[in-house]
XYZ file of C-alpha atoms in Angstrom:
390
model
C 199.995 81.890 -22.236
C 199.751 85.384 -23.109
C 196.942 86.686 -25.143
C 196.463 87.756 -28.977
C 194.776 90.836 -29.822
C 192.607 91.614 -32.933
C 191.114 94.581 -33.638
C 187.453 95.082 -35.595
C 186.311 99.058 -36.057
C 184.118 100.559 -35.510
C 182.358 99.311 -32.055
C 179.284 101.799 -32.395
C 177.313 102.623 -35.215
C 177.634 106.087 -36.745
C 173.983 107.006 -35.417
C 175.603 105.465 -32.199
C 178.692 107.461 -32.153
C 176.904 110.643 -32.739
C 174.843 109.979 -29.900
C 177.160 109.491 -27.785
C 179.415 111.980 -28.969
C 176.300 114.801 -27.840
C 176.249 113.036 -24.365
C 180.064 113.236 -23.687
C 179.911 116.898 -24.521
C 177.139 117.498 -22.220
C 178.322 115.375 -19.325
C 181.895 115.126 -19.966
C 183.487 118.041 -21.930
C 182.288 120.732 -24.716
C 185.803 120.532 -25.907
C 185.477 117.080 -27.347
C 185.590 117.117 -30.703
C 185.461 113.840 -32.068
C 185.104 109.959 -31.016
C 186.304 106.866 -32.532
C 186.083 103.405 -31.558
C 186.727 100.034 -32.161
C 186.215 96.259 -30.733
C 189.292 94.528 -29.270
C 188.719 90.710 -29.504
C 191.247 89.523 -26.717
C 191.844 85.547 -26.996
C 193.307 82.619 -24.943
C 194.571 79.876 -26.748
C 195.849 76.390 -25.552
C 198.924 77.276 -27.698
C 200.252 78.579 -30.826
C 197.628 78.759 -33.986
C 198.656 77.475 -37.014
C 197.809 78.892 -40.144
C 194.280 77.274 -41.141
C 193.167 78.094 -37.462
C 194.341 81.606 -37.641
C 192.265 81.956 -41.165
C 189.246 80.479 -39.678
C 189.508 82.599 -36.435
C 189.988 85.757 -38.677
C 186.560 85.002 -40.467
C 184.710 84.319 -37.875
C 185.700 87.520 -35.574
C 185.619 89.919 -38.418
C 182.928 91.892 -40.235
C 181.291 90.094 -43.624
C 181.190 93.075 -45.904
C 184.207 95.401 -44.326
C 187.457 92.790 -43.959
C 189.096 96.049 -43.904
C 188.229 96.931 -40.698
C 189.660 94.014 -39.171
C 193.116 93.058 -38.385
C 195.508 92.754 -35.681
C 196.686 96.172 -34.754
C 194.588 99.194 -33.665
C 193.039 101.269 -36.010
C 193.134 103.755 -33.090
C 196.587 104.562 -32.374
C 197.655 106.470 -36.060
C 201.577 106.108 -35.673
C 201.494 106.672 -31.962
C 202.260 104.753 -28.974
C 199.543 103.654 -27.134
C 200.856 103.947 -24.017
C 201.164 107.603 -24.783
C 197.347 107.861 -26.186
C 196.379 106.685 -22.775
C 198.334 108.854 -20.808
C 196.511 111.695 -22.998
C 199.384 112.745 -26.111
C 198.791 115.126 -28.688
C 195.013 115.924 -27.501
C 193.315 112.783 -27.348
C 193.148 110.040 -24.540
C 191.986 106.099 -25.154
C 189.876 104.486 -22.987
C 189.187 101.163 -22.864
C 186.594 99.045 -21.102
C 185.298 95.338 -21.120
C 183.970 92.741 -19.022
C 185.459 91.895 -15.057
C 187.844 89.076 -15.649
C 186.470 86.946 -12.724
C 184.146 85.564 -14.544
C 183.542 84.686 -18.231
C 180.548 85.832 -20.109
C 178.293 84.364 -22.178
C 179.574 86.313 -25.305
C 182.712 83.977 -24.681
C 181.020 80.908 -23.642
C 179.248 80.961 -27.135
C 182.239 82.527 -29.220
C 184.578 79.822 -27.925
C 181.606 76.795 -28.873
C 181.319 78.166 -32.367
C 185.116 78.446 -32.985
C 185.481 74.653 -31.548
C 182.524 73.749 -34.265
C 184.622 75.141 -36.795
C 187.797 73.187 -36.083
C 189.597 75.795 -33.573
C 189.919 73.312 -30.465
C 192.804 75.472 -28.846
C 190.508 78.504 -28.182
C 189.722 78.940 -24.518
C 188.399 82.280 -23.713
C 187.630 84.789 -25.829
C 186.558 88.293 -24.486
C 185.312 91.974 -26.076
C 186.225 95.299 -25.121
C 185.660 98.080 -26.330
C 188.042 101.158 -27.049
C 187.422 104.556 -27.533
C 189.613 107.644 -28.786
C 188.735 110.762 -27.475
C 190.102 113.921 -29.531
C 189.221 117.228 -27.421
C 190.948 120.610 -27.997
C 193.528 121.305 -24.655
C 192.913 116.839 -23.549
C 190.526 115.823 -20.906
C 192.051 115.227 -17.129
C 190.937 112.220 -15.098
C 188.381 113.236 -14.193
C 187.084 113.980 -17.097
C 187.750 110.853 -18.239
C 186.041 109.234 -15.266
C 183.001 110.998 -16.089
C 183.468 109.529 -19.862
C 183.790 105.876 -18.599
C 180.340 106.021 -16.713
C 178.977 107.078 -19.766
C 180.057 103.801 -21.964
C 180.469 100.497 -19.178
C 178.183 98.543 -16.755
C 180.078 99.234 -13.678
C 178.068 96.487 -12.074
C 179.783 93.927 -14.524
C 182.645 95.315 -16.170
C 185.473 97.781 -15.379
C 187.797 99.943 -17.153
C 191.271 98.856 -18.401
C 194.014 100.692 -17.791
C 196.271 98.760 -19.901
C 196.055 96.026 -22.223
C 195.109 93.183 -21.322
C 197.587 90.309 -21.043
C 196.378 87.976 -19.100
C 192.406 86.814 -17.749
C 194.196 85.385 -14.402
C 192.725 88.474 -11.766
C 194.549 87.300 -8.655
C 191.675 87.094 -6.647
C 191.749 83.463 -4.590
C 188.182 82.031 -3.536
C 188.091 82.044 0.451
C 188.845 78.956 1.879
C 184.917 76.544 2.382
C 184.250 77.154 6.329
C 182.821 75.032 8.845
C 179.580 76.218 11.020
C 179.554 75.046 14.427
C 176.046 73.555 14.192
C 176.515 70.674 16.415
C 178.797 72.601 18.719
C 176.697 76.082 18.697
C 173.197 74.896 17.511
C 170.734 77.274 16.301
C 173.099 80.176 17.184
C 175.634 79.248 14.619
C 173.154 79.222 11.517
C 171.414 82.307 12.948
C 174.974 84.704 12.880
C 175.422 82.606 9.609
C 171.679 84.081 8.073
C 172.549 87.889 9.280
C 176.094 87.630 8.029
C 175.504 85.574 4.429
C 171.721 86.917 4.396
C 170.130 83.663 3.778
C 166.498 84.484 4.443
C 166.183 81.643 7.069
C 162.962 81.940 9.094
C 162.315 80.615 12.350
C 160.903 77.354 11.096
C 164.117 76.492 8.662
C 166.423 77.841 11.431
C 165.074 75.356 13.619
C 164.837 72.682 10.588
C 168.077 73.101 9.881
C 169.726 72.570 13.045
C 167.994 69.193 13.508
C 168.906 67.784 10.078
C 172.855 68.321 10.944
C 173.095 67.969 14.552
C 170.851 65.542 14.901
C 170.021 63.390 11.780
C 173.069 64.281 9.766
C 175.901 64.440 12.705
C 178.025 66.763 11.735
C 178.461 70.548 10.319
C 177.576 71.856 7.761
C 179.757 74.113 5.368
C 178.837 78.072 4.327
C 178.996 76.323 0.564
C 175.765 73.953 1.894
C 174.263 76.774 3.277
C 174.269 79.073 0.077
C 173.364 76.124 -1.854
C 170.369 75.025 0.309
C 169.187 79.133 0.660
C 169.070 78.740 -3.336
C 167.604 75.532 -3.697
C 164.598 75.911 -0.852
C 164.146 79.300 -2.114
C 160.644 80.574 -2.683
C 160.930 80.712 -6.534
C 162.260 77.192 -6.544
C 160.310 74.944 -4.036
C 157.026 77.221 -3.531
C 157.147 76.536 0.337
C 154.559 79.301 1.385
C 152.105 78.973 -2.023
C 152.488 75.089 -1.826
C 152.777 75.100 2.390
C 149.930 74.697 4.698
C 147.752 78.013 5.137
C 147.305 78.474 8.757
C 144.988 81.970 9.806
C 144.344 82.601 13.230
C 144.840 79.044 14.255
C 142.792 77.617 11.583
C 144.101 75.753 8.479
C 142.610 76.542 5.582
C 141.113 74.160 3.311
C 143.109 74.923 0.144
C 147.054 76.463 0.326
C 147.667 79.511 -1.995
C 148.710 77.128 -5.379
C 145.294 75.974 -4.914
C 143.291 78.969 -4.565
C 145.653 80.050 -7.570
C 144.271 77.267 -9.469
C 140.737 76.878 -8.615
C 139.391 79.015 -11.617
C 140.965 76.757 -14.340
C 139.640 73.529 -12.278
C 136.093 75.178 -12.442
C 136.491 76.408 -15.840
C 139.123 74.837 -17.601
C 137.720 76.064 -21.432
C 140.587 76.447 -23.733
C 143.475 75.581 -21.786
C 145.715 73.212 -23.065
C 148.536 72.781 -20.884
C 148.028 75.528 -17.562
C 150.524 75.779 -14.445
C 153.220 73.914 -15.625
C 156.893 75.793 -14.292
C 156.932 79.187 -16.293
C 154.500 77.827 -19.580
C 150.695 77.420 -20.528
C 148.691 77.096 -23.390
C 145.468 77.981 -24.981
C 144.317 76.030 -27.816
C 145.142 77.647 -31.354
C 143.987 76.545 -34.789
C 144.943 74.615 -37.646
C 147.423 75.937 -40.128
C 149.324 75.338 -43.021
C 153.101 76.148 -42.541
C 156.714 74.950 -43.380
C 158.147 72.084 -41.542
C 161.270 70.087 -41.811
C 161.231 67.138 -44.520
C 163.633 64.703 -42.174
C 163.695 66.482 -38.417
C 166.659 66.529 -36.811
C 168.594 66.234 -40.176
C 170.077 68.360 -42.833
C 166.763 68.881 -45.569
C 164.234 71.205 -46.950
C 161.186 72.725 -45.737
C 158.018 71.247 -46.837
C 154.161 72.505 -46.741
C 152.130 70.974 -43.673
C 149.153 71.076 -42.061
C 149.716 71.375 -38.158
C 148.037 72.858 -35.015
C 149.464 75.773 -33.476
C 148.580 76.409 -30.087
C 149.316 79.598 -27.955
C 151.697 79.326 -25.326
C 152.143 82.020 -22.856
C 156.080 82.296 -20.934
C 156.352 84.643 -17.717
C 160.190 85.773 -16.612
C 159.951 87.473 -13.541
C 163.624 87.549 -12.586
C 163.496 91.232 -10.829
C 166.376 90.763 -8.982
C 169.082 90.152 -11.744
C 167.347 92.600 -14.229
C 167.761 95.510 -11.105
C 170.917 94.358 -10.156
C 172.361 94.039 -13.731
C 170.071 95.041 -16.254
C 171.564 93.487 -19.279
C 172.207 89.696 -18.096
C 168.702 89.747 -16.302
C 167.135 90.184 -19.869
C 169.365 87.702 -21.132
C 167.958 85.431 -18.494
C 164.091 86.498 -19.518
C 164.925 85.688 -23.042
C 166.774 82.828 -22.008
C 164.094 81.377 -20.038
C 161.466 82.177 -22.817
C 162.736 79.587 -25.062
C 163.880 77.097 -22.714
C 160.100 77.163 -22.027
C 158.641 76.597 -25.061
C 160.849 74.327 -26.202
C 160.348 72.095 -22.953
C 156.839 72.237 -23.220
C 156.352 71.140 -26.306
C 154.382 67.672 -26.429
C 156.241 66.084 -29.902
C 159.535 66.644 -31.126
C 157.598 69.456 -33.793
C 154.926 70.630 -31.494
C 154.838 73.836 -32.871
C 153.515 76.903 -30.990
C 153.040 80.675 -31.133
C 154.907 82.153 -28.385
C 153.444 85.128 -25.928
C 156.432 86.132 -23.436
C 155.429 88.239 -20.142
C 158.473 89.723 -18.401
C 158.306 90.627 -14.324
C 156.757 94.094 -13.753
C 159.229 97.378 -15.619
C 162.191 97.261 -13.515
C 164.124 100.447 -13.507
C 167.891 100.882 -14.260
C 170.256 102.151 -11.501
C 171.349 105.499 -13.173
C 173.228 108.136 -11.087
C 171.369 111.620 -10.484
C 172.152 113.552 -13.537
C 172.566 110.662 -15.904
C 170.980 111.402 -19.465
C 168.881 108.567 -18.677
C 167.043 110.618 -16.233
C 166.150 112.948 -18.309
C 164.584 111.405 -21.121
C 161.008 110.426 -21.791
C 161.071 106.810 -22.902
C 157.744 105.668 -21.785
C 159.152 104.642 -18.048
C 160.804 106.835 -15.475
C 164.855 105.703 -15.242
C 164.656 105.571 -11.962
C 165.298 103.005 -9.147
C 163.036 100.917 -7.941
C 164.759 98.075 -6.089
C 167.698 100.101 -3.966
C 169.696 102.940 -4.382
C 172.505 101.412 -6.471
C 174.582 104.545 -7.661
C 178.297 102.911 -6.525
């Protein structure tokens, strides 16, 4: 089913547009004389809306205090085509960029739950892009407006549209699940496998691993089991080496890593509550008076209470996704952060005071020349992980 369209503006605040506006006229063009912009809010339903789904819809994807900025035409186009804006008419070009289609983000995971909790059950996707009019005296060429789009999307996630957008299917079919000739090719099949997929297989899983499906299991395994099992045994999740028997020089050493790690709190254990427990500790707090709920777990007031509040301490060290794509790797850190001290809590109420510890500063791929580069903001914007310009 083809999508609808609706239309909320502005996208960027006016101290927002301003700052941008300085940066396209640096980077892009001195020409450009002014920038507009709005949201488009492009949605997949199972089928046609009726009219109480279509109000409720309307509320929740417009702006509270500025319904007039809302609707289901572009507040971009002024009487023109749009076709014609983005071929550049009359001065000004629109651009428009949003999120790669072969995948659905969060935004829409969570947009399409609160619509169902309001009684919109034929919502399936729902994704935001963002538009932007350009007005510059004599137009901008492509270039120009290549040079505009790096300044506004994560190319890393999302991509420009050249069009709008009628459709999430993106054509691209997942390869067909292969078969590695374990039991044919042994170890030498899982070994092109760990160069080619980069696995991170060492000589002792390389070796593991060919026993388990030659030998024990009988039969190949498939890339999918590979990727899965590369995941799964990974460092961050099983803790082979800080869990695994220390060998030096032939001798084993009495206590692995995790144990060394932990041998200060077993000596001294003073205020530590809850210590070593996935990504969470504690220290013990104090005793408080605060507001808790009357009934828990049901719709009622918050009353006075006397409760202890202990300390608890979160560490989100995901590097890679934060380097790799900067925005969904702190969405995972924040993520994380209350996943953990919810899970750790002892009672249903177990209230705590939350201290959150992110992996060390991880610096944004910017290309040489970016405004990001430029600017003091406490940490170089450099790149610390790889060179990820393209």
């Amino acid at each position: 089913m083809s999508l609808l369209h609706f239309y909320r503006t502005p996208s960027l605040s006016e101290s927002a547009r301003l700052a941008l506006l300085d940066r396209a006229r640096t980077h892009v063009s001195p020409d450009i004389a002014g920038i507009t912009s709005e949201f488009c809010f492009n949605v997949e339903t199972a089928g046609p809306l009726g009219d109480p789904e279509m109000r409720i819809l309307t509320w929740l994807l417009s702006e509270t205090f500025e319904p007039q900025g809302f609707g289901m035409s572009s507040f971009l186009l002024d009487g023109i085509e749009e076709e014609a804006l983005r071929a550049g008419a009359c001065g000004a070009r629109l651009v428009e960029v949003g999120p790669r289609m072969s995948f659905t983000t969060a935004w829409s995971t969570n947009a399409v739950s609160v619509c169902h909790a309001c009684g919109v059950h034929s919502i399936r996707r729902i994704e935001r892009s963002r538009r932007y009019l350009i007005q510059a005296d004599g137009g901008l060429d492509d270039e120009q407006v290549d040079k505009f789009l790096r300044l506004v999307h994560d190319r890393m996630t999302e991509c420009p549209y050249p069009a709008a957008l009628e459709t999430f299917e993106h054509g691209i079919k997942p390869e067909p699940v292969r078969a590695i000739p374990v039991v044919e090719r042994g170890r030498l099949a899982l070994e092109h496998e760990n160069r080619s997929m980069g696995l991170a297989f060492d000589d002792w899983d390389l070796d593991y691993y060919t026993r388990l499906f030659r030998d024990d299991v009988g039969r190949d395994p498939t890339d999918v089991e590979l990727f899965d099992i590369a995941q799964s045994n990974s460092e961050h999740s099983r803790h082979w080496f800080f869990k695994g028997r220390l060998v030096i020089d032939g001798m084993e050493a009495p206590r692995n890593l995790m144990e060394l790690l932990q041998a200060p709190l077993d000596a001294n254990p003073g205020n530590s509550v809850i210590a070593f427990k996935d990504n969470s500790s504690g220290i013990r707090g104090y005793r408080i008076r605060t507001l808790v709920p009357e009934q828990p777990g049901q719709p009622g007031r918050m009353v006075p209470a006397e409760a202890d509040y202990h300390i608890i301490f979160t560490a989100e060290t995901h590097n890679f996704p934060s380097g790799v794509a900067p925005f969904p790797g702190a969405e995972k850190g924040l993520a994380g952060g209350g996943r953990n001290r919810g899970l750790l809590r002892r009672q249903p109420l177990h209230p705590g005071l939350r201290a959150s510890v992110g992996g060390p500063p991880v610096r944004i791929p910017v290309e040489p020349g970016h405004p990001a580069r430029d600017r003091d903001r406490g940490i170089e914007r450099g790149i610390r992980l790889r060179k990820q310009v393209r």
